[in-house]
Short mmCIF file of C-alpha atoms in Angstrom, two decimals:
data_model
loop_
_atom_site.label_atom_id
_atom_site.label_comp_id
_atom_site.label_asym_id
_atom_site.label_seq_id
_atom_site.Cartn_x
_atom_site.Cartn_y
_atom_site.Cartn_z
CA MET A 667 -3.69 -19.03 18.04
CA ASN A 668 -6.40 -18.40 15.46
CA HIS A 669 -6.58 -14.69 16.11
CA HIS A 670 -7.44 -13.97 12.51
CA HIS A 671 -9.26 -15.61 9.70
CA THR A 672 -7.04 -18.19 8.06
CA THR A 673 -7.53 -20.22 4.93
CA THR A 674 -6.81 -23.52 6.57
CA THR A 675 -8.08 -25.69 3.77
CA THR A 676 -5.81 -26.76 0.98
CA ASP A 677 -8.61 -28.29 -1.06
CA PRO A 678 -7.69 -27.23 -4.60
CA SER A 679 -11.26 -26.70 -5.79
CA TYR A 680 -12.03 -24.53 -2.76
CA LEU A 681 -8.89 -22.46 -3.30
CA ALA A 682 -9.62 -22.13 -7.03
CA LEU A 683 -13.13 -20.89 -6.23
CA ARG A 684 -11.83 -18.52 -3.57
CA MET A 685 -9.25 -17.02 -5.93
CA LYS A 686 -11.88 -16.71 -8.64
CA ALA A 687 -14.03 -14.69 -6.23
CA VAL A 688 -11.07 -12.51 -5.21
CA GLU A 689 -10.09 -11.87 -8.82
CA SER A 690 -13.62 -11.01 -9.92
CA LEU A 691 -14.00 -8.55 -7.03
CA LEU A 692 -10.62 -6.94 -7.67
CA ILE A 693 -11.45 -6.47 -11.34
CA GLU A 694 -14.94 -5.19 -10.57
CA LYS A 695 -13.51 -2.63 -8.11
CA GLY A 696 -10.95 -1.53 -10.69
CA MET A 697 -7.98 -2.57 -8.54
CA VAL A 698 -6.41 -4.77 -11.19
CA SER A 699 -7.21 -5.87 -14.72
CA GLY A 700 -7.28 -9.39 -16.05
CA GLU A 701 -4.79 -8.28 -18.71
CA ALA A 702 -2.32 -7.05 -16.08
CA ILE A 703 -2.49 -10.43 -14.34
CA ASP A 704 -2.06 -12.23 -17.66
CA ALA A 705 1.00 -10.15 -18.50
CA ILE A 706 2.74 -11.07 -15.26
CA THR A 707 1.91 -14.75 -15.31
CA ASP A 708 2.93 -14.99 -18.98
CA ALA A 709 6.25 -13.33 -18.24
CA TYR A 710 7.07 -15.72 -15.41
CA GLU A 711 5.81 -18.78 -17.25
CA HIS A 712 7.51 -18.03 -20.55
CA ASP A 713 10.18 -15.32 -20.48
CA ILE A 714 11.75 -14.98 -17.07
CA GLY A 715 13.62 -18.10 -16.15
CA PRO A 716 17.01 -19.54 -15.25
CA LEU A 717 18.55 -18.74 -18.63
CA ARG A 718 19.02 -15.18 -17.42
CA GLY A 719 21.11 -16.34 -14.49
CA ALA A 720 22.91 -18.80 -16.75
CA GLY A 721 23.89 -15.92 -19.02
CA VAL A 722 25.38 -14.06 -16.08
CA VAL A 723 27.32 -17.14 -14.99
CA ALA A 724 28.68 -17.79 -18.48
CA ARG A 725 29.79 -14.18 -18.84
CA ALA A 726 31.60 -14.42 -15.50
CA TRP A 727 33.32 -17.63 -16.64
CA VAL A 728 34.69 -16.07 -19.83
CA ASP A 729 35.46 -12.60 -18.52
CA GLU A 730 37.56 -12.29 -15.33
CA GLU A 731 36.95 -8.55 -15.09
CA TYR A 732 33.22 -9.06 -15.32
CA LYS A 733 33.39 -11.74 -12.64
CA ARG A 734 35.23 -9.35 -10.33
CA ARG A 735 32.54 -6.72 -10.83
CA LEU A 736 29.79 -9.31 -10.37
CA LEU A 737 31.16 -10.49 -7.03
CA SER A 738 31.76 -6.98 -5.72
CA ASP A 739 28.54 -5.34 -6.96
CA GLY A 740 26.01 -7.86 -8.20
CA PRO A 741 23.16 -5.51 -9.14
CA ALA A 742 25.41 -3.24 -11.24
CA ALA A 743 27.05 -6.15 -13.07
CA ILE A 744 23.69 -7.77 -13.73
CA ALA A 745 22.28 -4.50 -15.05
CA GLU A 746 25.24 -4.34 -17.49
CA LEU A 747 23.71 -7.36 -19.23
CA GLY A 748 20.36 -5.66 -19.54
CA ILE A 749 18.71 -7.69 -16.77
CA THR A 750 16.40 -5.79 -14.47
CA GLY A 751 13.27 -6.55 -12.55
CA PHE A 752 12.09 -8.07 -9.32
CA GLY A 753 14.96 -8.81 -7.00
CA ALA A 754 17.72 -7.84 -9.46
CA GLU A 755 18.62 -4.78 -7.42
CA VAL A 756 19.42 -6.79 -4.28
CA VAL A 757 21.36 -9.73 -5.72
CA VAL A 758 24.54 -10.89 -4.03
CA VAL A 759 26.60 -13.41 -6.00
CA VAL A 760 28.58 -16.00 -4.04
CA GLU A 761 31.31 -17.99 -5.75
CA ASN A 762 31.87 -21.71 -5.46
CA THR A 763 35.51 -22.77 -5.32
CA PRO A 764 37.25 -26.09 -4.74
CA GLN A 765 37.25 -25.19 -1.02
CA VAL A 766 33.80 -23.62 -0.59
CA HIS A 767 30.35 -24.69 -1.76
CA ASN A 768 27.50 -22.21 -1.40
CA VAL A 769 23.81 -23.04 -1.19
CA VAL A 770 20.82 -20.71 -0.95
CA VAL A 771 17.62 -20.91 1.07
CA CYS A 772 14.96 -18.57 2.36
CA THR A 773 14.11 -19.83 5.83
CA LEU A 774 11.19 -17.47 6.40
CA CYS A 775 9.32 -17.72 3.13
CA SER A 776 10.57 -18.01 -0.42
CA CYS A 777 12.79 -15.05 -1.36
CA TYR A 778 14.61 -15.88 -4.55
CA PRO A 779 16.33 -13.93 -7.33
CA TRP A 780 13.27 -13.88 -9.58
CA ALA A 781 14.88 -11.63 -12.17
CA LEU A 782 17.68 -14.16 -12.71
CA LEU A 783 16.03 -17.52 -12.09
CA GLY A 784 12.31 -16.96 -12.53
CA LEU A 785 10.06 -18.36 -9.83
CA PRO A 786 11.43 -20.94 -7.41
CA PRO A 787 10.71 -24.65 -7.77
CA SER A 788 8.15 -26.15 -5.38
CA TRP A 789 10.75 -27.86 -3.21
CA TYR A 790 12.50 -24.54 -2.51
CA LYS A 791 9.34 -23.33 -0.79
CA THR A 792 8.68 -26.41 1.34
CA PRO A 793 9.13 -26.41 5.12
CA GLN A 794 11.37 -29.47 4.75
CA TYR A 795 13.97 -27.84 2.50
CA ARG A 796 13.85 -24.54 4.35
CA GLY A 797 14.37 -26.20 7.69
CA ARG A 798 16.72 -29.02 6.83
CA ILE A 799 19.26 -27.33 4.56
CA VAL A 800 20.30 -25.07 7.44
CA ARG A 801 20.70 -27.89 9.95
CA TRP A 802 22.03 -30.68 7.76
CA PRO A 803 23.44 -29.05 4.61
CA ARG A 804 25.81 -31.88 3.72
CA GLU A 805 23.11 -34.52 4.01
CA VAL A 806 20.51 -32.52 2.11
CA LEU A 807 22.98 -31.74 -0.68
CA ALA A 808 23.75 -35.44 -0.95
CA GLU A 809 20.02 -36.05 -1.42
CA PHE A 810 20.22 -33.67 -4.37
CA GLY A 811 23.09 -35.74 -5.71
CA VAL A 812 25.80 -33.30 -4.64
CA THR A 813 28.27 -35.27 -2.56
CA LEU A 814 31.02 -33.05 -1.26
CA PRO A 815 34.29 -34.14 0.32
CA ASN A 816 34.40 -33.40 4.05
CA GLU A 817 37.11 -30.79 3.58
CA VAL A 818 34.83 -28.65 1.42
CA GLU A 819 33.20 -25.97 3.54
CA ILE A 820 29.46 -25.51 2.96
CA ARG A 821 28.01 -22.03 3.36
CA VAL A 822 24.24 -21.69 3.60
CA TRP A 823 22.91 -18.26 2.66
CA ASP A 824 19.54 -17.19 4.00
CA SER A 825 17.77 -14.88 1.57
CA SER A 826 15.60 -11.97 2.57
CA SER A 827 13.81 -9.14 0.83
CA ASP A 828 17.02 -7.10 1.13
CA THR A 829 19.40 -9.75 -0.16
CA ARG A 830 18.85 -12.46 -2.73
CA TYR A 831 21.69 -14.80 -3.41
CA LEU A 832 22.87 -16.37 -6.64
CA VAL A 833 25.54 -19.05 -6.61
CA LEU A 834 28.30 -18.73 -9.19
CA PRO A 835 29.07 -22.40 -9.83
CA GLN A 836 32.50 -23.72 -10.74
CA ARG A 837 33.20 -23.96 -14.43
CA PRO A 838 33.59 -27.62 -15.28
CA ALA A 839 36.80 -28.97 -16.77
CA GLY A 840 36.71 -29.73 -20.47
CA THR A 841 34.83 -26.56 -21.41
CA GLU A 842 37.82 -24.46 -22.47
CA GLY A 843 36.79 -24.25 -26.11
CA LEU A 844 33.11 -23.52 -25.57
CA SER A 845 31.43 -20.27 -26.52
CA GLU A 846 29.66 -18.14 -23.95
CA ARG A 847 26.35 -19.29 -25.36
CA ASP A 848 27.25 -22.97 -25.13
CA LEU A 849 28.54 -22.47 -21.60
CA ALA A 850 25.26 -20.84 -20.58
CA ALA A 851 23.42 -23.89 -21.86
CA LEU A 852 25.31 -26.06 -19.34
CA VAL A 853 24.30 -24.01 -16.33
CA THR A 854 21.27 -25.40 -14.49
CA ARG A 855 18.92 -23.66 -12.13
CA ASP A 856 19.94 -25.98 -9.30
CA ALA A 857 23.59 -25.12 -9.82
CA MET A 858 22.73 -21.46 -9.25
CA ILE A 859 20.80 -22.33 -6.06
CA GLY A 860 23.70 -24.51 -4.98
CA THR A 861 21.75 -27.75 -4.89
CA GLY A 862 23.51 -28.85 -8.07
CA VAL A 863 26.87 -28.52 -9.76
CA VAL A 864 27.53 -27.89 -13.43
CA ALA A 865 28.35 -31.17 -15.09
CA ARG A 866 31.05 -31.60 -17.68
CA PRO A 867 29.47 -31.66 -21.13
CA ALA A 868 29.04 -35.08 -22.67
CA ALA A 869 31.84 -35.78 -25.12
CA MET B 1159 31.92 -5.80 -22.71
CA ASN B 1160 28.68 -4.06 -21.86
CA THR B 1161 26.65 -5.78 -24.52
CA PRO B 1162 23.51 -7.58 -23.42
CA ILE B 1163 23.86 -11.31 -23.76
CA ASP B 1164 22.37 -12.55 -26.99
CA ILE B 1165 20.70 -15.53 -25.37
CA LEU B 1166 18.33 -13.13 -23.67
CA SER B 1167 16.93 -11.95 -26.97
CA ALA B 1168 13.54 -13.27 -27.93
CA ASP B 1169 14.36 -16.15 -30.22
CA ALA B 1170 12.37 -19.34 -30.27
CA THR B 1171 15.08 -21.58 -28.90
CA GLY B 1172 16.06 -19.17 -26.18
CA PRO B 1173 14.22 -17.68 -23.26
CA ALA B 1174 10.79 -18.96 -24.23
CA ALA B 1175 11.85 -22.53 -23.58
CA LEU B 1176 13.68 -21.72 -20.43
CA PRO B 1177 11.50 -21.85 -17.36
CA ARG B 1178 10.59 -25.41 -18.30
CA ARG B 1179 14.11 -26.41 -19.05
CA ASN B 1180 14.43 -27.93 -15.61
CA GLY B 1181 11.36 -30.02 -16.20
CA GLU B 1182 9.00 -28.23 -13.84
CA LEU B 1183 6.06 -25.99 -14.39
CA VAL B 1184 6.07 -22.80 -12.43
CA PHE B 1185 2.54 -23.20 -11.03
CA ASP B 1186 0.74 -26.35 -9.92
CA ALA B 1187 -2.72 -25.01 -10.75
CA PRO B 1188 -4.19 -22.08 -12.67
CA TRP B 1189 -5.53 -20.37 -9.52
CA GLU B 1190 -1.96 -20.17 -8.19
CA SER B 1191 -0.84 -18.20 -11.22
CA ARG B 1192 -3.83 -15.85 -10.83
CA ALA B 1193 -3.01 -15.28 -7.15
CA PHE B 1194 0.62 -14.63 -8.00
CA GLY B 1195 -0.16 -12.36 -10.94
CA ALA B 1196 -2.80 -10.32 -9.12
CA ALA B 1197 -0.58 -9.74 -6.10
CA VAL B 1198 2.42 -8.68 -8.19
CA ALA B 1199 0.30 -6.51 -10.51
CA MET B 1200 -1.18 -4.58 -7.60
CA SER B 1201 2.23 -4.04 -6.01
CA GLN B 1202 3.53 -2.78 -9.33
CA SER B 1203 0.67 -0.35 -9.71
CA GLY B 1204 1.52 1.02 -6.26
CA MET B 1205 -1.42 -0.23 -4.20
CA TYR B 1206 1.06 -1.54 -1.66
CA ARG B 1207 4.74 -2.35 -1.38
CA PHE B 1208 5.59 -5.95 -2.15
CA ASP B 1209 7.35 -6.19 1.21
CA GLU B 1210 4.04 -5.59 2.96
CA LEU B 1211 2.70 -8.72 1.33
CA ARG B 1212 5.90 -10.59 2.08
CA ASP B 1213 5.70 -9.76 5.80
CA LEU B 1214 2.19 -11.17 5.98
CA LEU B 1215 3.28 -14.22 4.00
CA ILE B 1216 6.08 -14.85 6.48
CA ALA B 1217 3.59 -14.56 9.33
CA GLU B 1218 1.19 -17.02 7.67
CA ILE B 1219 3.92 -19.55 6.93
CA GLY B 1220 5.36 -19.14 10.43
CA GLN B 1221 2.01 -19.75 12.04
CA TRP B 1222 1.44 -22.85 9.94
CA GLU B 1223 4.88 -24.19 10.82
CA ARG B 1224 4.32 -23.70 14.53
CA THR B 1225 1.16 -25.78 14.38
CA HIS B 1226 2.00 -28.47 11.81
CA CYS B 1227 4.67 -31.06 11.15
CA SER B 1228 6.93 -30.01 8.32
CA ASP B 1229 5.92 -33.11 6.34
CA ASP B 1230 2.19 -32.48 6.83
CA ASP B 1231 0.33 -33.19 3.59
CA GLY B 1232 -1.63 -29.99 3.96
CA TRP B 1233 1.24 -27.73 2.92
CA SER B 1234 0.28 -25.36 0.13
CA TYR B 1235 2.53 -22.38 -0.48
CA TYR B 1236 -0.01 -20.52 -2.56
CA ALA B 1237 -2.77 -21.10 0.02
CA HIS B 1238 -0.59 -19.04 2.37
CA TRP B 1239 0.06 -16.56 -0.41
CA LEU B 1240 -3.68 -16.10 -0.98
CA THR B 1241 -4.38 -15.72 2.74
CA ALA B 1242 -1.61 -13.12 3.03
CA LEU B 1243 -3.01 -11.23 0.05
CA GLU B 1244 -6.52 -11.28 1.52
CA ARG B 1245 -5.25 -10.02 4.86
CA LEU B 1246 -3.36 -7.20 3.19
CA LEU B 1247 -6.39 -6.16 1.15
CA ALA B 1248 -8.52 -6.27 4.31
CA GLN B 1249 -6.00 -4.13 6.20
CA LEU B 1250 -6.10 -1.60 3.39
CA ASN B 1251 -9.91 -1.66 3.49
CA LEU B 1252 -10.01 -2.74 -0.12
CA LEU B 1253 -11.66 -6.13 0.20
CA ASP B 1254 -13.07 -8.07 3.13
CA ALA B 1255 -13.66 -11.73 3.79
CA GLU B 1256 -17.43 -11.39 3.82
CA GLU B 1257 -17.46 -9.98 0.30
CA ILE B 1258 -15.22 -12.79 -0.86
CA GLU B 1259 -17.37 -15.47 0.70
CA GLU B 1260 -20.52 -13.97 -0.73
CA ARG B 1261 -18.95 -13.87 -4.18
CA MET B 1262 -17.84 -17.48 -3.78
CA ARG B 1263 -21.43 -18.49 -3.10
CA THR B 1264 -22.60 -16.56 -6.16
CA ILE B 1265 -20.01 -18.16 -8.42
CA ALA B 1266 -20.68 -21.62 -7.00
CA ARG B 1267 -24.43 -21.20 -7.55
CA HIS B 1268 -23.80 -20.04 -11.10
CA GLN B 1269 -21.53 -23.01 -11.76
CA GLU B 1270 -24.17 -25.39 -10.40
CA ASP B 1271 -26.79 -23.83 -12.67
CA GLU B 1272 -24.58 -24.26 -15.69
CA HIS B 1273 -23.89 -27.80 -14.68
CA GLY B 1274 -27.62 -28.44 -14.29
CA HIS B 1275 -28.43 -27.03 -17.72
CA ARG B 1276 -25.95 -29.27 -19.44
CA HIS B 1277 -27.89 -32.28 -18.19
CA ASP B 1278 -31.36 -31.03 -19.13
#
């Protein structure tokens, strides 16, 4: 099956050397600059992360009208909050309810709503998660600490380049008096993938 | 209600802390961030569409999965990413494997020299 050259090794020092060679050639040929690479890695390491998605969730929790718009046209509602960028234009928001729990995967690679959650965690990209969550969603969720009653329906959403899903988690009880900002602070990345739920704040 | 959310503004306690809030770094090694950044930068500057890279990435991952157990220790997402990027650049006649391997030898030789000098 090796019809093309494949980097079969996963030796980190080999891969580091190989990438160093690729980068130096790309820069030398004027195809990319070191500064352009720095700008992107900095953005994803420091600025673009799950707080963006958490802000969207909190707004939906406090504003019914906004939630309605978010569920019917995700990209437009997300753009209202000033969030743009990779994947934002193809986001579909799915709502958790007492009857339905949603969870997101990308079975083919690692599609993910970067603009709202940043880059995916390592486990999201593993063959194990990508394969198992589809076949045994209830069991895999339990491994994440999400134990759902049997009557709750689990919907697994397979992302693609055309559609990237964000889970709108249920707002926990006991948060009635919280501000939008404080609500956002409760929302975890895993809750927006569906492998977590938003916990009630500690009293 | 069309105001941007204030938590997205650049204050020290806000977004800057965020990607690590879940206790994980985004990249496992510096070369992974370079591979990610270079691939995204070149798609943004219009050298290719990101989907072209994604299709090759899917093919790489698919091929690996057909020939390995899913719990094989050799899984490295960014190794597939780098291979997909190299294949795309080769298809576009921008960079070929021979050039890369030659440059690797040059860099490795240079690193050995530096290493040698430190012990003189």
